[in-house]
XYZ file of C-alpha atoms in Angstrom:
708
model
C 5.041 29.929 -78.637
C 1.800 28.898 -79.972
C -0.500 26.332 -78.623
C 1.568 23.109 -79.820
C 4.853 24.432 -77.865
C 2.590 24.998 -74.963
C 1.272 21.609 -74.825
C 4.727 20.146 -74.732
C 5.132 21.376 -71.328
C 1.913 19.741 -70.255
C 2.220 16.385 -67.915
C -0.673 14.576 -66.203
C -1.765 16.227 -62.853
C -0.780 14.736 -59.817
C -1.368 15.605 -56.273
C -1.182 19.667 -55.254
C -0.069 20.354 -59.052
C -3.610 20.022 -59.904
C -4.566 22.691 -57.592
C -2.267 25.156 -59.610
C -3.307 25.568 -63.208
C -5.269 22.414 -64.837
C -5.771 22.971 -68.369
C -7.627 20.529 -70.971
C -5.349 18.510 -73.241
C -5.526 18.352 -76.963
C -5.850 14.910 -79.104
C -8.288 13.453 -76.601
C -9.762 9.956 -77.781
C -13.038 8.709 -77.832
C -14.441 12.054 -76.566
C -12.728 11.563 -73.370
C -11.164 14.605 -71.467
C -7.981 14.719 -69.699
C -6.674 17.125 -67.579
C -2.976 18.355 -67.551
C -0.993 20.584 -65.236
C 1.026 23.567 -66.890
C 4.198 23.373 -65.116
C 5.690 26.306 -66.777
C 4.814 28.807 -69.689
C 6.301 32.111 -70.621
C 2.661 33.403 -71.008
C 1.584 32.434 -67.358
C 4.879 32.894 -65.401
C 3.541 35.347 -62.785
C 0.260 33.450 -62.405
C 1.981 30.239 -61.522
C 4.390 31.827 -59.391
C 1.668 33.492 -57.361
C -0.284 30.322 -57.116
C 2.578 28.612 -55.579
C 3.428 31.455 -53.277
C -0.257 30.926 -52.113
C 0.009 27.249 -51.698
C 3.301 27.556 -49.495
C 1.773 30.136 -47.303
C -1.270 28.090 -46.941
C 1.093 25.036 -46.008
C 2.640 27.085 -43.083
C -0.517 27.884 -41.960
C -1.775 24.517 -41.884
C 1.580 23.352 -40.041
C 1.422 25.816 -37.334
C -2.173 25.230 -36.709
C -1.222 21.350 -36.437
C 1.379 21.937 -33.647
C 0.417 22.632 -30.164
C 1.275 25.865 -28.840
C 3.593 25.751 -25.873
C 2.071 25.948 -22.417
C 2.364 29.649 -21.180
C 4.383 30.363 -18.077
C 2.358 31.159 -15.029
C 1.740 34.699 -14.453
C 4.029 36.744 -12.224
C 1.718 37.714 -9.262
C 4.516 38.518 -7.168
C 4.663 35.051 -5.354
C 8.327 34.517 -3.799
C 7.334 31.101 -2.582
C 5.890 28.238 -4.244
C 3.220 29.033 -6.929
C 0.625 26.552 -7.928
C -2.080 26.733 -10.466
C -5.036 24.507 -11.967
C -6.318 25.174 -15.312
C -8.971 23.326 -16.902
C -8.257 22.613 -20.507
C -11.543 20.809 -22.168
C -14.641 19.135 -21.014
C -17.454 17.366 -22.829
C -20.664 15.938 -21.636
C -20.559 11.959 -21.924
C -23.243 9.207 -21.701
C -25.405 8.422 -19.706
C -27.080 11.241 -20.676
C -29.467 12.130 -17.467
C -32.841 13.825 -17.462
C -33.145 17.536 -17.055
C -34.108 17.360 -13.260
C -31.077 15.084 -12.589
C -28.700 17.342 -14.702
C -29.954 20.371 -12.744
C -28.910 18.576 -9.688
C -25.394 18.243 -10.696
C -25.618 14.467 -11.576
C -24.634 14.831 -15.493
C -21.010 13.067 -16.322
C -18.698 15.131 -18.332
C -15.108 14.116 -19.302
C -12.361 16.737 -18.365
C -8.949 17.451 -19.023
C -6.750 19.951 -16.717
C -3.470 20.831 -16.121
C -1.554 21.670 -12.529
C 1.787 23.330 -12.222
C 4.097 23.748 -9.171
C 6.696 26.669 -9.659
C 9.324 27.079 -6.917
C 9.815 30.813 -6.742
C 11.645 30.521 -3.336
C 15.094 30.266 -1.757
C 14.469 26.665 -0.371
C 14.638 23.576 -2.457
C 11.226 21.704 -2.654
C 12.020 17.821 -2.362
C 9.333 15.112 -2.947
C 6.764 17.686 -3.517
C 3.160 17.120 -3.178
C 0.195 18.764 -4.412
C -3.195 18.806 -2.600
C -6.448 19.204 -4.755
C -9.919 19.848 -3.211
C -11.902 18.507 -5.953
C -15.603 19.675 -5.567
C -17.408 18.015 -8.421
C -17.277 14.310 -7.322
C -14.235 13.910 -9.858
C -12.967 10.412 -10.674
C -9.210 10.387 -11.918
C -8.781 8.369 -15.046
C -4.861 9.187 -16.051
C -2.220 11.347 -14.415
C 0.937 12.447 -16.194
C 3.675 13.939 -14.053
C 2.318 12.879 -10.726
C 1.022 9.852 -9.092
C -1.338 9.567 -6.348
C 0.628 10.039 -3.019
C -0.558 6.661 -1.087
C -0.305 4.609 -4.305
C -4.028 4.173 -4.944
C -5.141 2.697 -8.386
C -6.677 4.366 -11.361
C -9.478 5.232 -11.775
C -9.459 6.966 -8.561
C -12.652 8.486 -6.852
C -11.826 11.611 -5.135
C -14.573 11.361 -2.689
C -13.738 7.831 -1.434
C -11.816 8.973 1.279
C -14.571 11.108 2.805
C -14.371 14.043 0.336
C -10.577 15.164 1.726
C -8.229 16.821 -0.547
C -6.539 14.305 -3.088
C -2.882 14.391 -2.786
C -0.401 14.155 -5.998
C 3.120 13.434 -5.452
C 5.515 14.472 -8.321
C 6.860 11.679 -10.630
C 9.304 11.456 -12.245
C 10.201 15.009 -11.423
C 10.178 14.746 -7.645
C 12.436 17.741 -6.709
C 11.879 21.293 -7.398
C 15.181 23.424 -7.393
C 15.334 27.071 -6.763
C 15.438 29.967 -9.265
C 18.993 31.131 -7.853
C 20.592 27.599 -8.214
C 19.236 27.220 -11.655
C 19.172 30.721 -13.035
C 15.727 30.600 -13.480
C 15.501 27.303 -15.580
C 11.705 26.537 -15.712
C 12.490 22.759 -16.544
C 14.236 22.446 -13.089
C 11.968 24.654 -10.954
C 8.414 23.814 -12.498
C 6.608 20.701 -12.817
C 3.432 20.040 -14.798
C 0.520 17.670 -13.971
C -1.739 16.436 -16.549
C -5.179 15.209 -15.458
C -7.983 13.205 -17.170
C -11.228 11.949 -15.539
C -14.741 12.179 -15.055
C -16.691 14.898 -13.041
C -20.262 15.314 -12.341
C -22.104 18.889 -12.939
C -25.172 20.616 -14.025
C -25.937 21.782 -17.561
C -23.819 24.464 -19.403
C -21.967 26.700 -18.516
C -20.041 23.974 -16.511
C -17.331 25.241 -13.793
C -14.799 22.487 -13.263
C -12.648 24.307 -11.029
C -11.708 22.568 -7.438
C -12.396 24.370 -4.584
C -8.672 24.699 -3.209
C -5.077 23.810 -4.012
C -2.314 23.431 -1.473
C 1.114 22.018 -0.875
C 1.103 18.905 1.352
C 4.048 20.155 3.071
C 2.866 21.417 6.531
C 5.818 24.063 6.570
C 4.253 26.130 4.037
C 1.011 28.130 4.173
C -1.014 28.580 0.981
C -3.187 31.350 0.164
C -5.245 32.023 -3.108
C -4.198 34.487 -5.472
C -6.042 36.107 -8.365
C -4.780 35.589 -11.813
C -6.739 34.490 -15.008
C -10.564 33.939 -14.497
C -10.689 30.433 -15.396
C -7.351 29.614 -13.246
C -7.057 28.774 -9.693
C -3.980 29.746 -8.089
C -2.206 29.949 -4.885
C 1.049 31.076 -3.445
C 2.584 29.080 -0.685
C 5.147 30.615 1.706
C 7.308 29.139 4.917
C 5.397 29.450 7.825
C 8.741 29.873 9.761
C 11.137 30.690 7.122
C 14.808 30.548 7.639
C 17.080 33.592 8.049
C 17.392 35.019 4.439
C 20.364 34.011 2.827
C 22.355 34.974 -0.601
C 23.993 31.713 -0.814
C 21.852 29.042 -2.475
C 21.731 25.486 -1.286
C 24.542 23.163 -2.384
C 23.806 21.424 -5.423
C 21.863 17.966 -5.244
C 21.178 18.774 -1.583
C 17.435 17.959 -1.778
C 17.442 15.211 0.785
C 14.537 15.115 3.030
C 15.153 13.969 6.762
C 14.599 10.504 7.592
C 11.232 9.549 9.182
C 9.847 6.532 10.570
C 6.445 4.600 10.422
C 4.890 1.256 11.351
C 6.812 -0.195 8.347
C 9.627 1.643 6.381
C 10.605 0.585 2.719
C 14.193 1.503 2.076
C 15.398 1.587 -1.757
C 19.188 1.735 -1.897
C 20.817 1.886 -5.445
C 24.333 0.044 -4.701
C 25.444 0.217 -8.523
C 24.849 2.426 -11.283
C 25.832 1.356 -15.070
C 24.500 2.746 -18.270
C 21.820 0.238 -18.847
C 21.459 -1.419 -15.490
C 21.629 -0.787 -11.743
C 21.593 -3.136 -8.699
C 19.043 -2.208 -6.048
C 18.439 -3.387 -2.478
C 15.213 -3.285 -0.834
C 14.933 -3.432 3.084
C 11.550 -3.955 4.859
C 11.791 -2.607 8.398
C 9.242 -3.207 11.098
C 8.803 -0.238 13.783
C 5.522 -1.073 14.958
C 5.349 -1.981 18.527
C 3.237 -5.224 18.124
C 2.784 -5.573 14.649
C 4.055 -8.457 12.523
C 4.155 -9.848 8.789
C 3.732 -13.476 8.163
C 4.241 -14.325 4.392
C 4.736 -10.659 3.076
C 4.250 -9.848 -0.294
C 5.554 -6.526 -1.811
C 4.690 -4.937 -4.996
C 5.387 -1.514 -6.842
C 5.013 0.154 -10.077
C 7.827 0.822 -12.594
C 6.873 4.526 -14.226
C 10.156 4.467 -16.690
C 9.690 1.162 -18.653
C 12.071 -0.799 -16.330
C 12.239 -4.558 -15.661
C 13.873 -6.897 -13.399
C 16.533 -9.087 -14.919
C 17.619 -11.145 -11.749
C 16.710 -11.253 -8.102
C 18.445 -12.747 -4.900
C 16.608 -12.916 -1.335
C 13.088 -13.061 -2.784
C 11.234 -13.897 -6.123
C 8.251 -12.813 -7.843
C 5.190 -14.762 -7.833
C 4.851 -14.615 -11.684
C 7.930 -15.100 -14.026
C 6.622 -13.199 -16.960
C 8.553 -11.612 -20.008
C 6.027 -11.052 -22.228
C 5.609 -7.268 -21.596
C 9.316 -7.139 -22.744
C 9.092 -9.499 -25.907
C 6.120 -7.471 -27.276
C 6.867 -4.085 -25.920
C 9.580 -1.387 -26.042
C 12.035 -3.461 -23.987
C 12.198 -6.030 -26.789
C 12.791 -3.533 -29.501
C 15.437 -1.648 -27.667
C 17.496 -4.705 -26.366
C 17.476 -6.576 -29.432
C 20.342 -8.821 -28.374
C 19.278 -9.657 -24.716
C 18.019 -13.224 -24.092
C 15.015 -12.543 -22.742
C 14.226 -16.171 -21.756
C 16.480 -15.387 -18.825
C 14.820 -12.281 -17.574
C 13.117 -12.718 -14.440
C 10.029 -10.247 -14.586
C 8.543 -7.630 -17.099
C 5.372 -6.798 -15.282
C 4.679 -2.971 -14.740
C 3.700 -3.960 -11.174
C 5.582 -6.823 -10.114
C 4.594 -9.035 -6.868
C 7.397 -10.347 -4.949
C 7.721 -12.587 -1.929
C 10.512 -13.727 0.468
C 12.131 -17.173 0.113
C 12.089 -20.068 2.521
C 15.150 -20.679 4.792
C 16.121 -23.646 2.659
C 17.182 -21.203 0.139
C 19.403 -18.758 2.457
C 22.929 -20.133 1.391
C 21.570 -20.680 -2.076
C 24.486 -19.018 -4.395
C 22.342 -17.697 -6.967
C 19.121 -16.880 -5.127
C 20.039 -16.260 -1.451
C 23.277 -15.138 0.526
C 21.557 -12.075 1.320
C 21.367 -10.552 4.946
C 17.873 -10.773 6.403
C 16.435 -12.773 3.576
C 14.680 -16.058 3.348
C 12.247 -16.383 6.702
C 9.291 -17.391 4.546
C 8.181 -13.775 4.818
C 7.813 -13.244 8.674
C 8.949 -10.014 10.028
C 8.754 -9.718 13.802
C 8.375 -6.568 15.866
C 11.652 -5.032 17.558
C 10.221 -5.679 20.876
C 10.449 -9.509 20.332
C 13.366 -9.821 18.016
C 15.679 -7.252 16.829
C 17.432 -9.454 14.335
C 14.022 -10.934 12.728
C 12.546 -7.165 12.435
C 13.981 -6.566 8.735
C 13.633 -8.484 5.503
C 15.811 -7.615 2.518
C 16.471 -8.664 -1.023
C 18.592 -7.437 -4.106
C 17.427 -7.135 -7.874
C 19.322 -6.187 -11.075
C 17.220 -3.498 -12.855
C 17.292 -2.575 -16.784
C 16.416 0.731 -17.697
C 14.945 2.153 -20.694
C 15.654 5.559 -22.754
C 15.835 8.382 -21.995
C 17.372 7.230 -18.699
C 20.353 5.654 -19.940
C 22.883 7.888 -18.344
C 25.249 6.415 -15.895
C 25.966 9.968 -14.169
C 22.068 10.735 -13.816
C 20.440 9.431 -10.742
C 18.024 6.458 -11.333
C 14.269 6.699 -10.441
C 12.676 4.736 -7.911
C 9.504 3.047 -8.458
C 6.130 4.405 -7.197
C 3.167 2.990 -5.542
C 4.667 0.445 -2.932
C 2.353 -1.848 -1.287
C 2.921 -4.626 1.486
C 0.505 -7.013 2.912
C 0.690 -10.285 4.874
C -0.882 -13.733 4.215
C -2.345 -14.231 7.620
C -5.704 -12.851 8.475
C -3.990 -11.588 11.591
C -1.919 -9.139 9.858
C -2.682 -5.670 9.640
C -3.447 -3.527 6.335
C -0.849 -0.963 5.303
C -1.040 2.269 3.423
C 2.284 3.455 1.977
C 3.470 6.797 0.997
C 5.564 8.026 -2.100
C 9.419 7.148 -1.930
C 11.109 10.268 -0.752
C 14.889 10.848 -1.561
C 16.768 10.730 1.930
C 20.546 10.706 2.568
C 22.409 7.647 1.200
C 22.539 4.643 3.385
C 26.016 3.839 5.111
C 27.088 0.171 4.719
C 29.929 -1.288 6.622
C 32.747 -1.656 4.332
C 33.003 -5.085 2.983
C 36.685 -5.306 3.591
C 36.198 -5.257 7.039
C 38.292 -2.110 7.533
C 36.892 0.785 9.669
C 35.123 2.457 6.975
C 31.714 2.870 5.445
C 30.345 2.578 1.783
C 27.545 4.819 0.728
C 24.581 3.991 -1.676
C 24.469 5.567 -4.709
C 21.177 6.886 -4.102
C 18.300 6.171 -1.286
C 14.761 6.522 -1.048
C 12.476 5.740 1.848
C 8.608 4.624 1.479
C 6.853 5.031 4.818
C 3.819 2.537 5.797
C 1.547 2.931 8.402
C -1.172 0.534 9.772
C -4.675 1.813 8.476
C -8.330 1.111 8.738
C -10.351 2.038 5.454
C -13.453 3.864 7.057
C -15.200 3.401 3.877
C -15.253 -0.144 3.957
C -16.851 -2.544 6.513
C -14.547 -2.710 9.484
C -12.496 -5.981 9.802
C -13.663 -8.278 12.429
C -11.007 -9.286 15.346
C -9.491 -12.774 14.587
C -9.071 -13.619 18.232
C -11.261 -13.437 21.363
C -10.625 -13.744 24.969
C -12.520 -15.631 27.650
C -12.285 -14.922 31.527
C -12.241 -17.593 34.287
C -11.305 -17.995 37.889
C -10.780 -20.545 40.695
C -13.803 -19.202 42.591
C -16.316 -19.614 39.654
C -17.108 -22.888 37.643
C -18.288 -21.427 34.529
C -16.328 -19.576 31.969
C -17.243 -16.196 30.191
C -16.838 -16.027 26.494
C -16.276 -13.205 24.071
C -19.524 -11.782 22.405
C -21.761 -14.014 19.898
C -20.198 -13.720 16.315
C -17.171 -11.632 17.862
C -15.073 -12.382 14.741
C -17.917 -12.954 12.293
C -21.160 -15.231 11.959
C -21.060 -18.633 10.283
C -21.011 -18.650 6.594
C -24.295 -19.677 4.623
C -23.343 -22.680 2.263
C -25.197 -24.665 -0.105
C -25.185 -27.627 2.270
C -26.324 -25.400 5.306
C -28.249 -22.404 3.613
C -29.378 -21.215 6.941
C -27.558 -21.042 10.250
C -28.714 -23.306 12.976
C -27.717 -20.929 15.714
C -28.857 -17.025 16.553
C -26.389 -14.444 15.849
C -28.138 -12.016 18.065
C -28.684 -13.907 21.382
C -26.059 -13.146 23.914
C -23.207 -15.463 24.530
C -24.074 -18.269 27.092
C -21.666 -19.179 30.135
C -19.487 -22.331 29.227
C -18.383 -25.124 31.345
C -14.635 -25.187 31.622
C -14.014 -28.368 29.406
C -15.749 -26.844 26.520
C -13.148 -24.525 25.799
C -11.328 -27.445 24.089
C -14.197 -28.330 21.868
C -15.026 -26.824 18.391
C -18.088 -24.610 18.397
C -20.562 -27.241 16.877
C -19.719 -29.442 19.745
C -19.429 -26.775 22.292
C -22.927 -25.746 21.788
C -24.203 -29.279 22.497
C -22.250 -29.563 25.568
C -23.007 -26.235 26.847
C -26.728 -27.329 26.556
C -26.078 -30.256 28.518
C -24.410 -28.527 31.200
C -27.172 -26.037 31.423
C -29.523 -28.963 32.040
C -27.347 -30.830 34.695
C -26.757 -27.809 36.815
C -29.758 -26.425 36.562
C -28.933 -23.206 35.331
C -32.258 -22.552 33.446
C -33.485 -22.781 29.930
C -31.169 -21.619 27.386
C -32.435 -19.750 23.857
C -33.496 -21.853 21.162
C -31.849 -21.696 19.151
C -28.534 -21.098 20.946
C -26.254 -18.340 20.280
C -23.632 -18.956 17.774
C -19.839 -19.127 18.576
C -17.445 -16.277 18.308
C -15.736 -17.968 14.988
C -12.307 -16.681 15.962
C -9.169 -18.477 14.696
C -7.406 -17.927 17.999
C -8.649 -17.986 21.672
C -7.086 -16.634 24.753
C -8.432 -17.912 28.105
C -7.573 -15.779 31.182
C -7.850 -17.562 34.425
C -7.262 -16.125 37.900
C -5.579 -19.002 39.667
C -4.921 -18.056 43.014
C -5.380 -14.749 45.369
C -3.326 -14.484 48.624
C -2.524 -11.348 50.988
C 0.743 -11.019 49.553
C 0.100 -11.920 45.855
C -1.803 -13.645 43.390
C -1.405 -15.579 40.009
C -3.222 -16.050 36.438
C -2.871 -18.778 34.043
C -2.819 -17.637 30.218
C -3.824 -20.496 27.646
C -3.521 -20.115 23.964
C -5.856 -22.048 21.524
C -5.075 -22.229 17.683
C -8.298 -23.311 16.018
C -6.841 -22.938 12.475
C -6.753 -25.951 10.428
C -4.352 -24.908 7.904
C -0.970 -23.666 9.579
C 1.040 -23.670 12.680
C 1.921 -20.366 14.227
C 5.453 -20.163 14.745
C 7.318 -17.163 16.884
C 3.807 -15.803 18.101
C 3.719 -13.241 20.800
C 0.729 -11.720 22.924
C 0.244 -8.720 24.951
C -1.841 -8.153 28.043
C -2.770 -4.736 29.130
C -3.544 -4.589 33.044
C -4.674 -1.936 35.459
C -2.305 0.328 36.875
C -3.016 -1.123 40.357
C -1.447 -4.494 39.563
C 0.764 -3.767 36.597
C 3.600 -2.759 38.952
C 3.400 -5.694 40.819
C 4.093 -8.109 37.776
C 6.981 -10.567 38.829
C 7.368 -13.360 36.098
C 6.033 -15.781 33.688
C 7.106 -19.450 34.087
C 6.728 -21.043 30.358
C 6.771 -17.636 28.677
C 9.355 -14.867 28.151
C 7.128 -11.929 29.492
C 8.484 -8.165 30.025
C 6.500 -5.172 31.254
C 6.999 -2.580 28.342
C 5.056 0.270 29.934
C 1.712 1.826 29.852
C 0.445 -1.511 31.705
C 1.369 -3.852 28.950
C 3.089 -7.251 29.530
C 4.643 -8.483 26.465
C 4.910 -12.424 26.144
C 6.462 -14.891 23.670
C 7.191 -18.593 24.074
C 10.308 -19.975 25.581
C 12.323 -22.450 23.712
C 10.000 -25.352 23.072
C 6.981 -23.222 23.316
C 7.604 -21.015 20.334
C 5.268 -23.227 18.020
C 1.349 -22.819 18.491
C 0.285 -26.223 16.571
C -2.933 -25.977 14.322
C -6.184 -27.772 15.226
C -5.842 -31.729 15.049
C -7.287 -34.860 15.861
C -6.171 -36.767 18.970
C -6.953 -40.218 20.285
C -9.676 -40.759 22.794
C -12.128 -37.861 21.525
C -14.272 -37.631 18.738
C -13.718 -34.055 17.843
C -10.495 -32.042 16.672
C -8.652 -30.124 19.468
C -6.797 -26.917 19.064
C -3.026 -26.341 19.349
C -2.400 -24.677 22.818
C 0.355 -23.040 25.016
C 0.003 -21.869 28.304
C 2.102 -20.098 31.268
C 1.576 -18.896 34.684
C 2.023 -15.353 35.707
C 2.690 -14.498 39.060
C 2.122 -10.894 40.676
C 2.850 -9.107 43.932
C 0.511 -6.964 45.890
C 3.379 -4.993 47.442
C 4.485 -2.838 44.608
C 0.971 -2.164 43.202
C -0.211 1.408 44.125
C -3.291 1.374 46.286
C -5.631 -1.782 47.219
C -5.746 -4.708 44.667
C -9.119 -6.288 44.424
C -8.462 -9.352 42.169
C -11.858 -10.751 42.675
C -13.446 -7.130 41.979
C -11.824 -6.940 38.706
C -8.271 -5.946 39.340
C -6.966 -9.393 38.417
C -8.145 -9.284 34.491
C -6.696 -7.362 31.653
C -8.444 -4.581 29.894
C -7.136 -5.342 26.452
C -5.442 -8.627 24.871
C -3.497 -8.729 21.669
C -2.138 -11.754 19.887
C 0.186 -11.339 17.043
C -0.462 -7.478 16.903
C -4.092 -8.096 16.563
C -6.389 -6.713 19.324
C -8.873 -9.473 20.707
C -12.465 -9.083 21.380
C -12.964 -9.128 25.036
C -15.859 -10.616 27.251
C -18.481 -8.312 28.398
C -18.342 -9.162 32.489
C -15.957 -10.685 34.990
C -16.626 -13.833 36.922
C -18.731 -13.313 39.915
C -18.441 -15.255 43.294
C -22.088 -16.025 42.799
C -21.748 -19.662 41.626
C -18.791 -20.735 43.979
C -20.163 -23.623 45.839
C -18.973 -26.121 42.803
C -15.910 -23.933 41.574
C -13.274 -26.554 42.788
C -14.898 -29.262 40.577
C -14.910 -27.113 37.267
C -11.408 -25.894 37.848
C -10.327 -29.381 38.391
C -11.927 -30.410 35.319
C -10.562 -27.692 33.154
C -6.840 -28.390 34.420
C -7.257 -32.106 33.667
C -8.225 -31.171 29.985
C -5.587 -28.611 29.582
C -2.919 -31.063 31.041
C -3.860 -34.293 28.807
C -5.020 -32.785 25.859
């Protein structure tokens, strides 16, 4: 057709059509120009089709460029064990920008992304795998995907904080890697990938971001580096003592690790599993010989969006559902009444219930619950060495499968409310054989948990932080000397400076002074005045000015050698509680004696005492003596006096190997522990040099201990 026919096929240009064939339109008013698109014309059919084909091609190219390429499978380097790789993906210089000299010294910060893979090419299932990465550039891990820090540290995590050792990463949620034989080589079941994002410090470009080594944390494997791509660190790990070769793969699901022990073991049992929920039983078991927890608090991290609907035997510190209401949980469970949900925090913190809630039908009635968070050592009370609680947990997609094993939480942490409680470091939960429970019907049968995990926690000391001072101290006295030898000055810390007392009035460096016996019942500020008066009255010389500070310990233990005869001897141990805030219930103490006298121990008279080996004598209060009261005011004195308990211990010299020299030092312990905490010890023992007035000093001490 003519031009008028062609114009009938023109419409305003829109979007991508304007890129095909824009032409000027006729009859334009007021000199304005419009652009029209030719959708079809017999004279331009081939041109339009060519343009469209070109556009489609460009679209496919753009879409292909926008999609991430699948991660390539690790190169086959002939590793018939566990093949490990670490591959940097990107890095970028970030602020603050340092000067050239500092950059040359490797102090310029860079952000980095990297990936690590663990591929099981062996014949043994790899349960609860953990990867050790020896970072070499001061890396600070900011985020992890596919793994968690093995010992539950928070992110960001400074990889050099623990003395520069290798950083351990535990698989999560894919904790177990099956074998190629059992899965027909399915990569999704035999390989795990970890994505790392963080900061490192290096020099100017080119920057090398590889760690120095990678290996498995399992000591049963030996890992040696292997050569693959130039920018990838690889290692092949093989069993040090492999089993006999077998053509039969392990039974499906047989990925249980052996149950191990530690100072404290957290057992996570799934008792019932449903499509959207499961019922879990959490048990804390104290295996430490002398450790205890008072007012325990337990926390963990949900990694799959779970939340706690209800709980029995424990309760969260905060009842908070905001995370569900404004998160994906609220979008998925639209018909759930979240006002009745207990906790939606990603890291909930729970605590034990008081004894008054033990028989509560909605919160209690759980065995081993409701003791105010007190867990005693088994050596003291087997029945009170455990604590337990139940909770109903809601799951989130894609984990809504009743037949699939639930995921245990990660990063357990346990702590006690008392300053005497030790610090613990917990490993990640490991899948173990299901716990067996007595059949609730009373029949001779057992009921197995659906799944069971165990996290092992051990008492720890953080070498990167100032050492924690002891919380108790020991003083020595004897019937043949009128003075008391205290523990060192500031043994449990020096007095804190306050606005009311900006500077201390005592010396933190002067050695501790001998004390008169009755001063043991006086607070530190009164004790100093009484000691100065005693020094003057007894003409013991001029004490330093200012006088040394007290020990500042919350608990004091006085060991007094009371008698020494040919056939045996005795000692009196007295406990003093200087804490103002709380009584100490179910206390226990341990004294370590020399081998010469340990075998001659007979009995204690107000305490239950047992020789437990290695020179240790374990003591606890008998009925009526198990409560160590707090500091309180009593009539007749102008100062508060501590709560106290005491008992006499008797020893014979007949059973001790060799001669026993009580006065020469055999009658004094080498170590003392109170509630599992090691106490500060005196630097000397009483001598016989000031024995002329000994009887008077001992009499005064006995009168004070009896009446107050």
